[in-house]
Amino acid sequence: MLQWNGKDLTSEDVYFMNESFSRAARSAREMARMLLRWLVLALPIGLLCGGIGTAFHLAVEAVTELRGAHGRLLWLLPAAGLAIVALYKGTRCEGVGTNNVIRAVQSGEAVSREGAALQMGGSIGYNIAKLFHFPDHDRRTATVCGMAAFFSALFGTPLAATLFAMMVEDVGLSFSVAFVPGFCAALLAYGISLACGIAPTRFALSAVPALG
């Protein structure tokens, strides 16, 4: 006769204990499998979005310095605007914007790649998940991961970027299942930007009233 804490166990008790241990083991295996899948999802997204986001940041800085050094370039803005409109029409990206990214997170549909960071990151994440044949729900997670990683590479704020990407799905709600892979991807992207010499964005408050 088996005993547990000084009490004899019946065959029914042993059966229920075995069932409890089996359920706990299955739950642990499922959690480990989900964690591995999230890491597989986050690693390539963080690396790719980190690299492209860093290059985008450096390109914006270079263009800003060029414009500051050559003020006459402002006269070319109308021609640049027409060229951008023609490019949008030629690539059929006209009318595609942030709302398209939000719909993609909500429904799992594809994101068209655009110039803005939100669209580029979401598009990269979605297409990586599609390449790995992830289901629709994980493609939504990948879209959030891409947005978080790209914003983290640009501004050096991995936690804020992850929370923003999670909450962009709907006002007042958050896509909480994407936190772990999104934060991992954002941290990877942040590390890449730091390695390339990009300092995190900081704002100094110089006119704050004294508090009593």
mmCIF file with all atom_site columns, C-alpha atoms in Angstrom:
data_model
loop_
_atom_site.group_PDB
_atom_site.id
_atom_site.type_symbol
_atom_site.label_atom_id
_atom_site.label_alt_id
_atom_site.label_comp_id
_atom_site.label_asym_id
_atom_site.label_entity_id
_atom_site.label_seq_id
_atom_site.pdbx_PDB_ins_code
_atom_site.Cartn_x
_atom_site.Cartn_y
_atom_site.Cartn_z
_atom_site.occupancy
_atom_site.B_iso_or_equiv
_atom_site.pdbx_formal_charge
_atom_site.auth_seq_id
_atom_site.auth_comp_id
_atom_site.auth_asym_id
_atom_site.auth_atom_id
_atom_site.pdbx_PDB_model_num
ATOM 1   C CA . MET A 1 1   ? 0.000  0.000  0.000   1.00 0.00 ? 1   MET A CA 1
ATOM 2   C CA . LEU A 1 2   ? 1.386  3.381  -1.029  1.00 0.00 ? 2   LEU A CA 1
ATOM 3   C CA . GLN A 1 3   ? 1.360  6.246  1.421   1.00 0.00 ? 3   GLN A CA 1
ATOM 4   C CA . TRP A 1 4   ? 1.345  10.036 1.046   1.00 0.00 ? 4   TRP A CA 1
ATOM 5   C CA . ASN A 1 5   ? 1.947  12.236 4.099   1.00 0.00 ? 5   ASN A CA 1
ATOM 6   C CA . GLY A 1 6   ? 1.303  9.294  6.371   1.00 0.00 ? 6   GLY A CA 1
ATOM 7   C CA . LYS A 1 7   ? -1.989 8.327  4.685   1.00 0.00 ? 7   LYS A CA 1
ATOM 8   C CA . ASP A 1 8   ? -2.709 5.200  2.697   1.00 0.00 ? 8   ASP A CA 1
ATOM 9   C CA . LEU A 1 9   ? -3.477 5.837  -0.961  1.00 0.00 ? 9   LEU A CA 1
ATOM 10  C CA . THR A 1 10  ? -6.162 3.939  -2.814  1.00 0.00 ? 10  THR A CA 1
ATOM 11  C CA . SER A 1 11  ? -5.881 2.938  -6.446  1.00 0.00 ? 11  SER A CA 1
ATOM 12  C CA . GLU A 1 12  ? -8.145 5.869  -7.355  1.00 0.00 ? 12  GLU A CA 1
ATOM 13  C CA . ASP A 1 13  ? -5.824 8.292  -5.568  1.00 0.00 ? 13  ASP A CA 1
ATOM 14  C CA . VAL A 1 14  ? -2.827 6.895  -7.434  1.00 0.00 ? 14  VAL A CA 1
ATOM 15  C CA . TYR A 1 15  ? -4.713 7.170  -10.739 1.00 0.00 ? 15  TYR A CA 1
ATOM 16  C CA . PHE A 1 16  ? -5.637 10.817 -10.165 1.00 0.00 ? 16  PHE A CA 1
ATOM 17  C CA . MET A 1 17  ? -2.085 11.650 -9.061  1.00 0.00 ? 17  MET A CA 1
ATOM 18  C CA . ASN A 1 18  ? -0.690 10.067 -12.216 1.00 0.00 ? 18  ASN A CA 1
ATOM 19  C CA . GLU A 1 19  ? -3.193 11.996 -14.308 1.00 0.00 ? 19  GLU A CA 1
ATOM 20  C CA . SER A 1 20  ? -2.221 15.253 -12.583 1.00 0.00 ? 20  SER A CA 1
ATOM 21  C CA . PHE A 1 21  ? 1.466  14.634 -13.201 1.00 0.00 ? 21  PHE A CA 1
ATOM 22  C CA . SER A 1 22  ? 0.766  13.740 -16.840 1.00 0.00 ? 22  SER A CA 1
ATOM 23  C CA . ARG A 1 23  ? -1.233 16.942 -17.367 1.00 0.00 ? 23  ARG A CA 1
ATOM 24  C CA . ALA A 1 24  ? 1.498  19.009 -15.738 1.00 0.00 ? 24  ALA A CA 1
ATOM 25  C CA . ALA A 1 25  ? 4.139  17.369 -17.940 1.00 0.00 ? 25  ALA A CA 1
ATOM 26  C CA . ARG A 1 26  ? 2.071  17.974 -21.091 1.00 0.00 ? 26  ARG A CA 1
ATOM 27  C CA . SER A 1 27  ? 1.538  21.587 -20.072 1.00 0.00 ? 27  SER A CA 1
ATOM 28  C CA . ALA A 1 28  ? 5.273  22.071 -19.493 1.00 0.00 ? 28  ALA A CA 1
ATOM 29  C CA . ARG A 1 29  ? 6.100  20.542 -22.877 1.00 0.00 ? 29  ARG A CA 1
ATOM 30  C CA . GLU A 1 30  ? 3.544  22.784 -24.580 1.00 0.00 ? 30  GLU A CA 1
ATOM 31  C CA . MET A 1 31  ? 4.941  25.885 -22.888 1.00 0.00 ? 31  MET A CA 1
ATOM 32  C CA . ALA A 1 32  ? 8.475  24.913 -23.899 1.00 0.00 ? 32  ALA A CA 1
ATOM 33  C CA . ARG A 1 33  ? 7.339  24.337 -27.478 1.00 0.00 ? 33  ARG A CA 1
ATOM 34  C CA . MET A 1 34  ? 5.589  27.730 -27.574 1.00 0.00 ? 34  MET A CA 1
ATOM 35  C CA . LEU A 1 35  ? 8.650  29.459 -26.122 1.00 0.00 ? 35  LEU A CA 1
ATOM 36  C CA . LEU A 1 36  ? 10.895 27.834 -28.724 1.00 0.00 ? 36  LEU A CA 1
ATOM 37  C CA . ARG A 1 37  ? 8.510  28.871 -31.503 1.00 0.00 ? 37  ARG A CA 1
ATOM 38  C CA . TRP A 1 38  ? 8.461  32.448 -30.211 1.00 0.00 ? 38  TRP A CA 1
ATOM 39  C CA . LEU A 1 39  ? 12.255 32.559 -30.086 1.00 0.00 ? 39  LEU A CA 1
ATOM 40  C CA . VAL A 1 40  ? 12.485 31.158 -33.618 1.00 0.00 ? 40  VAL A CA 1
ATOM 41  C CA . LEU A 1 41  ? 10.081 33.920 -34.628 1.00 0.00 ? 41  LEU A CA 1
ATOM 42  C CA . ALA A 1 42  ? 11.834 36.708 -32.713 1.00 0.00 ? 42  ALA A CA 1
ATOM 43  C CA . LEU A 1 43  ? 15.457 36.029 -33.688 1.00 0.00 ? 43  LEU A CA 1
ATOM 44  C CA . PRO A 1 44  ? 15.298 36.598 -37.460 1.00 0.00 ? 44  PRO A CA 1
ATOM 45  C CA . ILE A 1 45  ? 12.819 39.460 -37.069 1.00 0.00 ? 45  ILE A CA 1
ATOM 46  C CA . GLY A 1 46  ? 15.015 41.220 -34.512 1.00 0.00 ? 46  GLY A CA 1
ATOM 47  C CA . LEU A 1 47  ? 18.161 40.751 -36.583 1.00 0.00 ? 47  LEU A CA 1
ATOM 48  C CA . LEU A 1 48  ? 16.629 41.839 -39.896 1.00 0.00 ? 48  LEU A CA 1
ATOM 49  C CA . CYS A 1 49  ? 14.572 44.726 -38.518 1.00 0.00 ? 49  CYS A CA 1
ATOM 50  C CA . GLY A 1 50  ? 17.529 45.803 -36.395 1.00 0.00 ? 50  GLY A CA 1
ATOM 51  C CA . GLY A 1 51  ? 19.816 45.938 -39.410 1.00 0.00 ? 51  GLY A CA 1
ATOM 52  C CA . ILE A 1 52  ? 17.336 47.671 -41.702 1.00 0.00 ? 52  ILE A CA 1
ATOM 53  C CA . GLY A 1 53  ? 16.116 50.017 -38.958 1.00 0.00 ? 53  GLY A CA 1
ATOM 54  C CA . THR A 1 54  ? 19.693 51.002 -38.149 1.00 0.00 ? 54  THR A CA 1
ATOM 55  C CA . ALA A 1 55  ? 20.418 51.660 -41.824 1.00 0.00 ? 55  ALA A CA 1
ATOM 56  C CA . PHE A 1 56  ? 17.209 53.698 -42.051 1.00 0.00 ? 56  PHE A CA 1
ATOM 57  C CA . HIS A 1 57  ? 18.240 55.754 -39.010 1.00 0.00 ? 57  HIS A CA 1
ATOM 58  C CA . LEU A 1 58  ? 21.695 56.444 -40.455 1.00 0.00 ? 58  LEU A CA 1
ATOM 59  C CA . ALA A 1 59  ? 20.180 57.352 -43.826 1.00 0.00 ? 59  ALA A CA 1
ATOM 60  C CA . VAL A 1 60  ? 17.801 59.845 -42.217 1.00 0.00 ? 60  VAL A CA 1
ATOM 61  C CA . GLU A 1 61  ? 20.686 61.422 -40.306 1.00 0.00 ? 61  GLU A CA 1
ATOM 62  C CA . ALA A 1 62  ? 22.786 61.673 -43.477 1.00 0.00 ? 62  ALA A CA 1
ATOM 63  C CA . VAL A 1 63  ? 19.951 63.238 -45.473 1.00 0.00 ? 63  VAL A CA 1
ATOM 64  C CA . THR A 1 64  ? 19.229 65.700 -42.656 1.00 0.00 ? 64  THR A CA 1
ATOM 65  C CA . GLU A 1 65  ? 22.889 66.770 -42.555 1.00 0.00 ? 65  GLU A CA 1
ATOM 66  C CA . LEU A 1 66  ? 22.949 67.093 -46.341 1.00 0.00 ? 66  LEU A CA 1
ATOM 67  C CA . ARG A 1 67  ? 19.847 69.288 -46.323 1.00 0.00 ? 67  ARG A CA 1
ATOM 68  C CA . GLY A 1 68  ? 21.310 71.443 -43.552 1.00 0.00 ? 68  GLY A CA 1
ATOM 69  C CA . ALA A 1 69  ? 24.534 71.943 -45.454 1.00 0.00 ? 69  ALA A CA 1
ATOM 70  C CA . HIS A 1 70  ? 22.812 72.699 -48.760 1.00 0.00 ? 70  HIS A CA 1
ATOM 71  C CA . GLY A 1 71  ? 19.704 74.776 -48.144 1.00 0.00 ? 71  GLY A CA 1
ATOM 72  C CA . ARG A 1 72  ? 18.962 75.128 -51.855 1.00 0.00 ? 72  ARG A CA 1
ATOM 73  C CA . LEU A 1 73  ? 17.910 71.486 -51.952 1.00 0.00 ? 73  LEU A CA 1
ATOM 74  C CA . LEU A 1 74  ? 14.553 72.616 -50.521 1.00 0.00 ? 74  LEU A CA 1
ATOM 75  C CA . TRP A 1 75  ? 13.682 73.896 -54.014 1.00 0.00 ? 75  TRP A CA 1
ATOM 76  C CA . LEU A 1 76  ? 13.725 70.279 -55.212 1.00 0.00 ? 76  LEU A CA 1
ATOM 77  C CA . LEU A 1 77  ? 10.942 69.221 -52.827 1.00 0.00 ? 77  LEU A CA 1
ATOM 78  C CA . PRO A 1 78  ? 8.108  69.657 -55.389 1.00 0.00 ? 78  PRO A CA 1
ATOM 79  C CA . ALA A 1 79  ? 9.927  67.420 -57.873 1.00 0.00 ? 79  ALA A CA 1
ATOM 80  C CA . ALA A 1 80  ? 10.658 64.890 -55.119 1.00 0.00 ? 80  ALA A CA 1
ATOM 81  C CA . GLY A 1 81  ? 6.983  64.894 -54.156 1.00 0.00 ? 81  GLY A CA 1
ATOM 82  C CA . LEU A 1 82  ? 5.929  64.134 -57.733 1.00 0.00 ? 82  LEU A CA 1
ATOM 83  C CA . ALA A 1 83  ? 8.502  61.335 -57.928 1.00 0.00 ? 83  ALA A CA 1
ATOM 84  C CA . ILE A 1 84  ? 7.166  59.797 -54.702 1.00 0.00 ? 84  ILE A CA 1
ATOM 85  C CA . VAL A 1 85  ? 3.582  59.936 -55.972 1.00 0.00 ? 85  VAL A CA 1
ATOM 86  C CA . ALA A 1 86  ? 4.662  58.257 -59.212 1.00 0.00 ? 86  ALA A CA 1
ATOM 87  C CA . LEU A 1 87  ? 6.516  55.575 -57.229 1.00 0.00 ? 87  LEU A CA 1
ATOM 88  C CA . TYR A 1 88  ? 3.437  54.903 -55.082 1.00 0.00 ? 88  TYR A CA 1
ATOM 89  C CA . LYS A 1 89  ? 1.239  54.550 -58.156 1.00 0.00 ? 89  LYS A CA 1
ATOM 90  C CA . GLY A 1 90  ? 3.777  52.369 -59.933 1.00 0.00 ? 90  GLY A CA 1
ATOM 91  C CA . THR A 1 91  ? 4.130  49.986 -56.963 1.00 0.00 ? 91  THR A CA 1
ATOM 92  C CA . ARG A 1 92  ? 0.398  50.129 -56.129 1.00 0.00 ? 92  ARG A CA 1
ATOM 93  C CA . CYS A 1 93  ? 1.082  51.326 -52.578 1.00 0.00 ? 93  CYS A CA 1
ATOM 94  C CA . GLU A 1 94  ? -1.263 54.287 -52.940 1.00 0.00 ? 94  GLU A CA 1
ATOM 95  C CA . GLY A 1 95  ? -3.621 54.603 -49.996 1.00 0.00 ? 95  GLY A CA 1
ATOM 96  C CA . VAL A 1 96  ? -1.709 52.064 -47.891 1.00 0.00 ? 96  VAL A CA 1
ATOM 97  C CA . GLY A 1 97  ? -0.741 53.396 -44.483 1.00 0.00 ? 97  GLY A CA 1
ATOM 98  C CA . THR A 1 98  ? -0.891 52.854 -40.742 1.00 0.00 ? 98  THR A CA 1
ATOM 99  C CA . ASN A 1 99  ? -4.506 51.677 -40.888 1.00 0.00 ? 99  ASN A CA 1
ATOM 100 C CA . ASN A 1 100 ? -3.335 48.828 -43.111 1.00 0.00 ? 100 ASN A CA 1
ATOM 101 C CA . VAL A 1 101 ? -0.874 47.727 -40.427 1.00 0.00 ? 101 VAL A CA 1
ATOM 102 C CA . ILE A 1 102 ? -3.584 47.813 -37.747 1.00 0.00 ? 102 ILE A CA 1
ATOM 103 C CA . ARG A 1 103 ? -5.887 45.708 -39.937 1.00 0.00 ? 103 ARG A CA 1
ATOM 104 C CA . ALA A 1 104 ? -3.034 43.256 -40.473 1.00 0.00 ? 104 ALA A CA 1
ATOM 105 C CA . VAL A 1 105 ? -2.539 42.812 -36.728 1.00 0.00 ? 105 VAL A CA 1
ATOM 106 C CA . GLN A 1 106 ? -6.261 42.328 -36.225 1.00 0.00 ? 106 GLN A CA 1
ATOM 107 C CA . SER A 1 107 ? -6.947 39.961 -39.116 1.00 0.00 ? 107 SER A CA 1
ATOM 108 C CA . GLY A 1 108 ? -3.559 38.488 -40.057 1.00 0.00 ? 108 GLY A CA 1
ATOM 109 C CA . GLU A 1 109 ? -3.546 39.877 -43.604 1.00 0.00 ? 109 GLU A CA 1
ATOM 110 C CA . ALA A 1 110 ? -0.357 40.920 -45.353 1.00 0.00 ? 110 ALA A CA 1
ATOM 111 C CA . VAL A 1 111 ? 1.318  44.323 -44.873 1.00 0.00 ? 111 VAL A CA 1
ATOM 112 C CA . SER A 1 112 ? 2.620  46.201 -47.884 1.00 0.00 ? 112 SER A CA 1
ATOM 113 C CA . ARG A 1 113 ? 6.148  47.529 -47.381 1.00 0.00 ? 113 ARG A CA 1
ATOM 114 C CA . GLU A 1 114 ? 6.326  51.316 -47.260 1.00 0.00 ? 114 GLU A CA 1
ATOM 115 C CA . GLY A 1 115 ? 8.729  54.036 -46.237 1.00 0.00 ? 115 GLY A CA 1
ATOM 116 C CA . ALA A 1 116 ? 7.403  54.583 -42.725 1.00 0.00 ? 116 ALA A CA 1
ATOM 117 C CA . ALA A 1 117 ? 8.967  52.580 -39.903 1.00 0.00 ? 117 ALA A CA 1
ATOM 118 C CA . LEU A 1 118 ? 5.665  51.104 -38.749 1.00 0.00 ? 118 LEU A CA 1
ATOM 119 C CA . GLN A 1 119 ? 4.858  49.681 -42.164 1.00 0.00 ? 119 GLN A CA 1
ATOM 120 C CA . MET A 1 120 ? 8.378  48.429 -42.869 1.00 0.00 ? 120 MET A CA 1
ATOM 121 C CA . GLY A 1 121 ? 8.732  46.652 -39.542 1.00 0.00 ? 121 GLY A CA 1
ATOM 122 C CA . GLY A 1 122 ? 5.266  45.106 -39.708 1.00 0.00 ? 122 GLY A CA 1
ATOM 123 C CA . SER A 1 123 ? 5.844  43.968 -43.284 1.00 0.00 ? 123 SER A CA 1
ATOM 124 C CA . ILE A 1 124 ? 9.185  42.338 -42.444 1.00 0.00 ? 124 ILE A CA 1
ATOM 125 C CA . GLY A 1 125 ? 7.731  40.512 -39.457 1.00 0.00 ? 125 GLY A CA 1
ATOM 126 C CA . TYR A 1 126 ? 4.704  39.275 -41.384 1.00 0.00 ? 126 TYR A CA 1
ATOM 127 C CA . ASN A 1 127 ? 6.739  37.995 -44.322 1.00 0.00 ? 127 ASN A CA 1
ATOM 128 C CA . ILE A 1 128 ? 9.243  36.186 -42.094 1.00 0.00 ? 128 ILE A CA 1
ATOM 129 C CA . ALA A 1 129 ? 6.374  34.360 -40.379 1.00 0.00 ? 129 ALA A CA 1
ATOM 130 C CA . LYS A 1 130 ? 4.910  33.573 -43.788 1.00 0.00 ? 130 LYS A CA 1
ATOM 131 C CA . LEU A 1 131 ? 8.298  32.231 -44.938 1.00 0.00 ? 131 LEU A CA 1
ATOM 132 C CA . PHE A 1 132 ? 8.378  29.869 -41.933 1.00 0.00 ? 132 PHE A CA 1
ATOM 133 C CA . HIS A 1 133 ? 4.753  28.813 -42.619 1.00 0.00 ? 133 HIS A CA 1
ATOM 134 C CA . PHE A 1 134 ? 3.470  30.069 -39.279 1.00 0.00 ? 134 PHE A CA 1
ATOM 135 C CA . PRO A 1 135 ? -0.321 30.117 -38.787 1.00 0.00 ? 135 PRO A CA 1
ATOM 136 C CA . ASP A 1 136 ? -2.343 33.343 -38.964 1.00 0.00 ? 136 ASP A CA 1
ATOM 137 C CA . HIS A 1 137 ? -2.260 33.999 -35.219 1.00 0.00 ? 137 HIS A CA 1
ATOM 138 C CA . ASP A 1 138 ? 1.539  33.799 -35.160 1.00 0.00 ? 138 ASP A CA 1
ATOM 139 C CA . ARG A 1 139 ? 1.721  36.041 -38.209 1.00 0.00 ? 139 ARG A CA 1
ATOM 140 C CA . ARG A 1 140 ? -0.111 38.667 -36.163 1.00 0.00 ? 140 ARG A CA 1
ATOM 141 C CA . THR A 1 141 ? 2.489  38.185 -33.440 1.00 0.00 ? 141 THR A CA 1
ATOM 142 C CA . ALA A 1 142 ? 5.243  38.502 -36.034 1.00 0.00 ? 142 ALA A CA 1
ATOM 143 C CA . THR A 1 143 ? 3.757  41.771 -37.297 1.00 0.00 ? 143 THR A CA 1
ATOM 144 C CA . VAL A 1 144 ? 3.894  43.169 -33.765 1.00 0.00 ? 144 VAL A CA 1
ATOM 145 C CA . CYS A 1 145 ? 7.476  41.878 -33.364 1.00 0.00 ? 145 CYS A CA 1
ATOM 146 C CA . GLY A 1 146 ? 8.552  43.619 -36.550 1.00 0.00 ? 146 GLY A CA 1
ATOM 147 C CA . MET A 1 147 ? 7.050  46.936 -35.503 1.00 0.00 ? 147 MET A CA 1
ATOM 148 C CA . ALA A 1 148 ? 8.629  46.709 -32.040 1.00 0.00 ? 148 ALA A CA 1
ATOM 149 C CA . ALA A 1 149 ? 12.050 45.789 -33.425 1.00 0.00 ? 149 ALA A CA 1
ATOM 150 C CA . PHE A 1 150 ? 12.086 48.537 -36.047 1.00 0.00 ? 150 PHE A CA 1
ATOM 151 C CA . PHE A 1 151 ? 11.025 51.224 -33.574 1.00 0.00 ? 151 PHE A CA 1
ATOM 152 C CA . SER A 1 152 ? 13.576 49.960 -31.069 1.00 0.00 ? 152 SER A CA 1
ATOM 153 C CA . ALA A 1 153 ? 16.367 50.224 -33.651 1.00 0.00 ? 153 ALA A CA 1
ATOM 154 C CA . LEU A 1 154 ? 15.304 53.764 -34.542 1.00 0.00 ? 154 LEU A CA 1
ATOM 155 C CA . PHE A 1 155 ? 14.817 55.216 -31.072 1.00 0.00 ? 155 PHE A CA 1
ATOM 156 C CA . GLY A 1 156 ? 16.642 52.878 -28.698 1.00 0.00 ? 156 GLY A CA 1
ATOM 157 C CA . THR A 1 157 ? 13.577 52.193 -26.537 1.00 0.00 ? 157 THR A CA 1
ATOM 158 C CA . PRO A 1 158 ? 12.881 48.431 -26.655 1.00 0.00 ? 158 PRO A CA 1
ATOM 159 C CA . LEU A 1 159 ? 10.289 48.301 -23.865 1.00 0.00 ? 159 LEU A CA 1
ATOM 160 C CA . ALA A 1 160 ? 8.340  51.340 -25.062 1.00 0.00 ? 160 ALA A CA 1
ATOM 161 C CA . ALA A 1 161 ? 8.482  50.067 -28.653 1.00 0.00 ? 161 ALA A CA 1
ATOM 162 C CA . THR A 1 162 ? 7.126  46.675 -27.598 1.00 0.00 ? 162 THR A CA 1
ATOM 163 C CA . LEU A 1 163 ? 4.271  48.134 -25.571 1.00 0.00 ? 163 LEU A CA 1
ATOM 164 C CA . PHE A 1 164 ? 3.345  50.531 -28.373 1.00 0.00 ? 164 PHE A CA 1
ATOM 165 C CA . ALA A 1 165 ? 3.313  47.734 -30.958 1.00 0.00 ? 165 ALA A CA 1
ATOM 166 C CA . MET A 1 166 ? 1.151  45.583 -28.672 1.00 0.00 ? 166 MET A CA 1
ATOM 167 C CA . MET A 1 167 ? -1.411 48.325 -28.096 1.00 0.00 ? 167 MET A CA 1
ATOM 168 C CA . VAL A 1 168 ? -1.643 49.484 -31.711 1.00 0.00 ? 168 VAL A CA 1
ATOM 169 C CA . GLU A 1 169 ? -4.048 46.595 -32.359 1.00 0.00 ? 169 GLU A CA 1
ATOM 170 C CA . ASP A 1 170 ? -6.938 48.372 -30.629 1.00 0.00 ? 170 ASP A CA 1
ATOM 171 C CA . VAL A 1 171 ? -7.394 51.391 -28.388 1.00 0.00 ? 171 VAL A CA 1
ATOM 172 C CA . GLY A 1 172 ? -7.536 50.366 -24.738 1.00 0.00 ? 172 GLY A CA 1
ATOM 173 C CA . LEU A 1 173 ? -6.452 46.777 -25.415 1.00 0.00 ? 173 LEU A CA 1
ATOM 174 C CA . SER A 1 174 ? -3.130 45.050 -25.893 1.00 0.00 ? 174 SER A CA 1
ATOM 175 C CA . PHE A 1 175 ? -2.019 42.000 -27.854 1.00 0.00 ? 175 PHE A CA 1
ATOM 176 C CA . SER A 1 176 ? -0.332 40.617 -24.733 1.00 0.00 ? 176 SER A CA 1
ATOM 177 C CA . VAL A 1 177 ? 0.698  37.259 -26.202 1.00 0.00 ? 177 VAL A CA 1
ATOM 178 C CA . ALA A 1 178 ? 3.209  39.125 -28.358 1.00 0.00 ? 178 ALA A CA 1
ATOM 179 C CA . PHE A 1 179 ? 5.108  40.633 -25.404 1.00 0.00 ? 179 PHE A CA 1
ATOM 180 C CA . VAL A 1 180 ? 7.794  37.950 -25.006 1.00 0.00 ? 180 VAL A CA 1
ATOM 181 C CA . PRO A 1 181 ? 8.726  37.566 -28.693 1.00 0.00 ? 181 PRO A CA 1
ATOM 182 C CA . GLY A 1 182 ? 8.224  41.281 -29.329 1.00 0.00 ? 182 GLY A CA 1
ATOM 183 C CA . PHE A 1 183 ? 10.503 42.300 -26.473 1.00 0.00 ? 183 PHE A CA 1
ATOM 184 C CA . CYS A 1 184 ? 13.154 39.757 -27.529 1.00 0.00 ? 184 CYS A CA 1
ATOM 185 C CA . ALA A 1 185 ? 13.079 41.093 -31.099 1.00 0.00 ? 185 ALA A CA 1
ATOM 186 C CA . ALA A 1 186 ? 13.213 44.686 -29.820 1.00 0.00 ? 186 ALA A CA 1
ATOM 187 C CA . LEU A 1 187 ? 16.214 43.926 -27.601 1.00 0.00 ? 187 LEU A CA 1
ATOM 188 C CA . LEU A 1 188 ? 18.073 42.335 -30.520 1.00 0.00 ? 188 LEU A CA 1
ATOM 189 C CA . ALA A 1 189 ? 17.344 45.324 -32.728 1.00 0.00 ? 189 ALA A CA 1
ATOM 190 C CA . TYR A 1 190 ? 18.420 47.679 -29.938 1.00 0.00 ? 190 TYR A CA 1
ATOM 191 C CA . GLY A 1 191 ? 21.714 45.818 -29.569 1.00 0.00 ? 191 GLY A CA 1
ATOM 192 C CA . ILE A 1 192 ? 22.388 46.119 -33.296 1.00 0.00 ? 192 ILE A CA 1
ATOM 193 C CA . SER A 1 193 ? 21.738 49.863 -33.251 1.00 0.00 ? 193 SER A CA 1
ATOM 194 C CA . LEU A 1 194 ? 24.059 50.298 -30.258 1.00 0.00 ? 194 LEU A CA 1
ATOM 195 C CA . ALA A 1 195 ? 26.773 48.275 -31.982 1.00 0.00 ? 195 ALA A CA 1
ATOM 196 C CA . CYS A 1 196 ? 26.522 50.635 -34.963 1.00 0.00 ? 196 CYS A CA 1
ATOM 197 C CA . GLY A 1 197 ? 27.021 53.673 -32.740 1.00 0.00 ? 197 GLY A CA 1
ATOM 198 C CA . ILE A 1 198 ? 23.421 54.940 -32.588 1.00 0.00 ? 198 ILE A CA 1
ATOM 199 C CA . ALA A 1 199 ? 22.702 56.519 -29.211 1.00 0.00 ? 199 ALA A CA 1
ATOM 200 C CA . PRO A 1 200 ? 19.196 56.056 -27.748 1.00 0.00 ? 200 PRO A CA 1
ATOM 201 C CA . THR A 1 201 ? 16.840 58.996 -28.209 1.00 0.00 ? 201 THR A CA 1
ATOM 202 C CA . ARG A 1 202 ? 16.696 61.142 -25.085 1.00 0.00 ? 202 ARG A CA 1
ATOM 203 C CA . PHE A 1 203 ? 14.793 64.328 -24.292 1.00 0.00 ? 203 PHE A CA 1
ATOM 204 C CA . ALA A 1 204 ? 16.002 66.678 -21.551 1.00 0.00 ? 204 ALA A CA 1
ATOM 205 C CA . LEU A 1 205 ? 13.375 68.594 -19.573 1.00 0.00 ? 205 LEU A CA 1
ATOM 206 C CA . SER A 1 206 ? 14.920 71.986 -18.867 1.00 0.00 ? 206 SER A CA 1
ATOM 207 C CA . ALA A 1 207 ? 11.910 74.020 -17.745 1.00 0.00 ? 207 ALA A CA 1
ATOM 208 C CA . VAL A 1 208 ? 10.322 71.868 -15.053 1.00 0.00 ? 208 VAL A CA 1
ATOM 209 C CA . PRO A 1 209 ? 8.703  73.800 -12.159 1.00 0.00 ? 209 PRO A CA 1
ATOM 210 C CA . ALA A 1 210 ? 9.892  72.979 -8.654  1.00 0.00 ? 210 ALA A CA 1
ATOM 211 C CA . LEU A 1 211 ? 7.644  70.621 -6.712  1.00 0.00 ? 211 LEU A CA 1
ATOM 212 C CA . GLY A 1 212 ? 6.775  71.362 -3.077  1.00 0.00 ? 212 GLY A CA 1
#
